[in-house]
């Protein structure tokens, strides 16, 4: 009996250590894939950077937090006229939730998204999503899809005052990047 307890305990410890190692390895792979994506997306005309990438949620979840995500148009001024917009998009905080056995993530918390014209041709704006907003990113054989679901959003000016807002019971939109780009929008409100 004592020998059986020792064997079962040893097996349990081995399984726990294996799963923990798998979770840590998967976290490393996620960070590596994000960094590879950043390296591939940076070009002479655009730049993508993330200030900080962290993972959490052990043991059952695989959450990723991205802080200070910046997408910036970096084409030289000689290529653009002064009337053209040179855009910088900043996301202060994005919380992605997933599981260790899936490559699909849901963005549950997204901070304000700021759009700034570096040429100062247009006023800087911010997009504030409703608190119930969810964005799901999925990758499969058809390509990469981004699905949004929520009850509205506001567009804010530089003084943080709403200049446009929309509220609805339930809006759903979908964007698929594959051989073709496909967009779909449904509003049940």
mmCIF file of C-alpha atoms in Angstrom, residues 27-139:
data_model
loop_
_atom_site.group_PDB
_atom_site.id
_atom_site.type_symbol
_atom_site.label_atom_id
_atom_site.label_comp_id
_atom_site.label_asym_id
_atom_site.label_seq_id
_atom_site.Cartn_x
_atom_site.Cartn_y
_atom_site.Cartn_z
ATOM 1 C CA UNK A 27 4.186 31.387 -22.943
ATOM 2 C CA UNK A 28 7.657 31.672 -24.450
ATOM 3 C CA UNK A 29 6.331 30.627 -27.888
ATOM 4 C CA UNK A 30 3.523 33.225 -27.733
ATOM 5 C CA UNK A 31 5.996 36.012 -26.937
ATOM 6 C CA UNK A 32 8.291 34.781 -29.714
ATOM 7 C CA UNK A 33 5.425 34.726 -32.245
ATOM 8 C CA UNK A 34 4.426 38.285 -31.306
ATOM 9 C CA UNK A 35 8.026 39.462 -31.693
ATOM 10 C CA UNK A 36 8.323 37.634 -35.053
ATOM 11 C CA UNK A 37 5.094 39.324 -36.175
ATOM 12 C CA UNK A 38 6.531 42.714 -35.182
ATOM 13 C CA UNK A 39 9.737 42.013 -37.107
ATOM 14 C CA UNK A 40 7.783 40.990 -40.230
ATOM 15 C CA UNK A 41 5.356 43.930 -40.089
ATOM 16 C CA UNK A 42 8.016 46.621 -39.728
ATOM 17 C CA UNK A 43 8.889 48.047 -43.122
ATOM 18 C CA UNK A 44 10.103 51.279 -44.694
ATOM 19 C CA UNK A 45 6.609 52.743 -44.604
ATOM 20 C CA UNK A 46 5.225 51.447 -41.293
ATOM 21 C CA UNK A 47 6.414 50.515 -37.822
ATOM 22 C CA UNK A 48 4.810 48.376 -35.114
ATOM 23 C CA UNK A 49 6.173 48.266 -31.577
ATOM 24 C CA UNK A 50 5.060 46.935 -28.204
ATOM 25 C CA UNK A 51 6.446 48.375 -24.999
ATOM 26 C CA UNK A 52 5.836 45.295 -22.866
ATOM 27 C CA UNK A 53 4.530 41.751 -23.365
ATOM 28 C CA UNK A 54 3.613 39.658 -20.326
ATOM 29 C CA UNK A 55 1.789 36.367 -19.785
ATOM 30 C CA UNK A 56 -0.322 35.223 -16.849
ATOM 31 C CA UNK A 57 -3.188 32.881 -15.979
ATOM 32 C CA UNK A 58 -1.374 29.710 -14.869
ATOM 33 C CA UNK A 59 -2.615 26.942 -14.727
ATOM 34 C CA UNK A 60 -5.850 27.007 -16.791
ATOM 35 C CA UNK A 61 -5.570 30.218 -18.815
ATOM 36 C CA UNK A 62 -2.943 31.712 -21.093
ATOM 37 C CA UNK A 63 -3.447 35.477 -20.884
ATOM 38 C CA UNK A 64 -1.257 37.980 -22.699
ATOM 39 C CA UNK A 65 -1.015 41.666 -21.812
ATOM 40 C CA UNK A 66 0.361 44.092 -24.377
ATOM 41 C CA UNK A 67 1.268 47.577 -23.153
ATOM 42 C CA UNK A 68 2.002 50.634 -25.288
ATOM 43 C CA UNK A 69 1.272 49.124 -28.690
ATOM 44 C CA UNK A 70 2.251 51.697 -31.334
ATOM 45 C CA UNK A 71 1.496 51.474 -35.055
ATOM 46 C CA UNK A 72 3.133 54.289 -36.951
ATOM 47 C CA UNK A 73 3.344 55.457 -40.553
ATOM 48 C CA UNK A 74 7.037 56.294 -41.004
ATOM 49 C CA UNK A 75 7.176 57.151 -44.695
ATOM 50 C CA UNK A 76 9.586 60.015 -45.245
ATOM 51 C CA UNK A 77 8.252 63.536 -45.683
ATOM 52 C CA UNK A 78 9.654 63.634 -49.233
ATOM 53 C CA UNK A 79 7.183 60.920 -50.229
ATOM 54 C CA UNK A 80 4.199 62.767 -48.774
ATOM 55 C CA UNK A 81 2.729 66.171 -49.306
ATOM 56 C CA UNK A 82 2.092 68.345 -46.265
ATOM 57 C CA UNK A 83 -1.642 67.680 -46.658
ATOM 58 C CA UNK A 84 -1.174 63.940 -46.172
ATOM 59 C CA UNK A 85 -1.810 62.388 -42.783
ATOM 60 C CA UNK A 86 1.122 60.636 -41.128
ATOM 61 C CA UNK A 87 -0.660 58.439 -38.611
ATOM 62 C CA UNK A 88 0.412 57.114 -35.216
ATOM 63 C CA UNK A 89 -2.003 54.719 -33.487
ATOM 64 C CA UNK A 90 -1.424 53.975 -29.795
ATOM 65 C CA UNK A 91 -3.111 51.321 -27.666
ATOM 66 C CA UNK A 92 -2.083 51.811 -24.030
ATOM 67 C CA UNK A 93 -3.236 48.403 -22.826
ATOM 68 C CA UNK A 94 -4.653 45.267 -24.453
ATOM 69 C CA UNK A 95 -5.525 42.153 -22.406
ATOM 70 C CA UNK A 96 -5.842 38.980 -24.476
ATOM 71 C CA UNK A 97 -7.367 35.859 -22.946
ATOM 72 C CA UNK A 98 -6.836 32.323 -24.196
ATOM 73 C CA UNK A 99 -6.026 28.807 -23.097
ATOM 74 C CA UNK A 100 -2.758 26.835 -23.327
ATOM 75 C CA UNK A 101 -4.277 24.444 -25.902
ATOM 76 C CA UNK A 102 -5.627 27.056 -28.357
ATOM 77 C CA UNK A 103 -4.087 29.728 -30.552
ATOM 78 C CA UNK A 104 -7.272 31.850 -30.450
ATOM 79 C CA UNK A 105 -7.361 34.869 -28.150
ATOM 80 C CA UNK A 106 -10.129 37.212 -27.043
ATOM 81 C CA UNK A 107 -9.332 40.835 -26.248
ATOM 82 C CA UNK A 108 -11.428 41.394 -23.134
ATOM 83 C CA UNK A 109 -10.016 44.735 -22.011
ATOM 84 C CA UNK A 110 -8.849 47.339 -24.464
ATOM 85 C CA UNK A 111 -7.830 50.766 -23.281
ATOM 86 C CA UNK A 112 -8.462 53.891 -25.334
ATOM 87 C CA UNK A 113 -7.030 53.819 -28.838
ATOM 88 C CA UNK A 114 -5.417 57.110 -29.857
ATOM 89 C CA UNK A 115 -5.014 58.236 -33.467
ATOM 90 C CA UNK A 116 -2.492 61.058 -33.862
ATOM 91 C CA UNK A 117 -1.578 62.842 -37.086
ATOM 92 C CA UNK A 118 2.167 63.471 -36.864
ATOM 93 C CA UNK A 119 1.927 66.127 -39.619
ATOM 94 C CA UNK A 120 -0.752 67.938 -37.580
ATOM 95 C CA UNK A 121 -2.998 68.160 -40.640
ATOM 96 C CA UNK A 122 -5.882 66.567 -38.718
ATOM 97 C CA UNK A 123 -6.883 66.688 -35.063
ATOM 98 C CA UNK A 124 -5.809 63.740 -32.877
ATOM 99 C CA UNK A 125 -8.683 61.469 -31.869
ATOM 100 C CA UNK A 126 -9.268 58.642 -29.402
ATOM 101 C CA UNK A 127 -11.599 55.660 -29.696
ATOM 102 C CA UNK A 128 -13.165 54.390 -26.484
ATOM 103 C CA UNK A 129 -14.880 50.993 -26.793
ATOM 104 C CA UNK A 130 -17.805 49.974 -24.578
ATOM 105 C CA UNK A 131 -16.810 48.016 -21.477
ATOM 106 C CA UNK A 132 -18.512 44.881 -22.812
ATOM 107 C CA UNK A 133 -16.485 44.944 -26.053
ATOM 108 C CA UNK A 134 -14.838 41.715 -27.077
ATOM 109 C CA UNK A 135 -12.442 41.215 -29.950
ATOM 110 C CA UNK A 136 -11.586 37.656 -30.969
ATOM 111 C CA UNK A 137 -8.545 36.922 -33.153
ATOM 112 C CA UNK A 138 -8.537 33.502 -34.826
ATOM 113 C CA UNK A 139 -6.072 31.908 -37.214
#
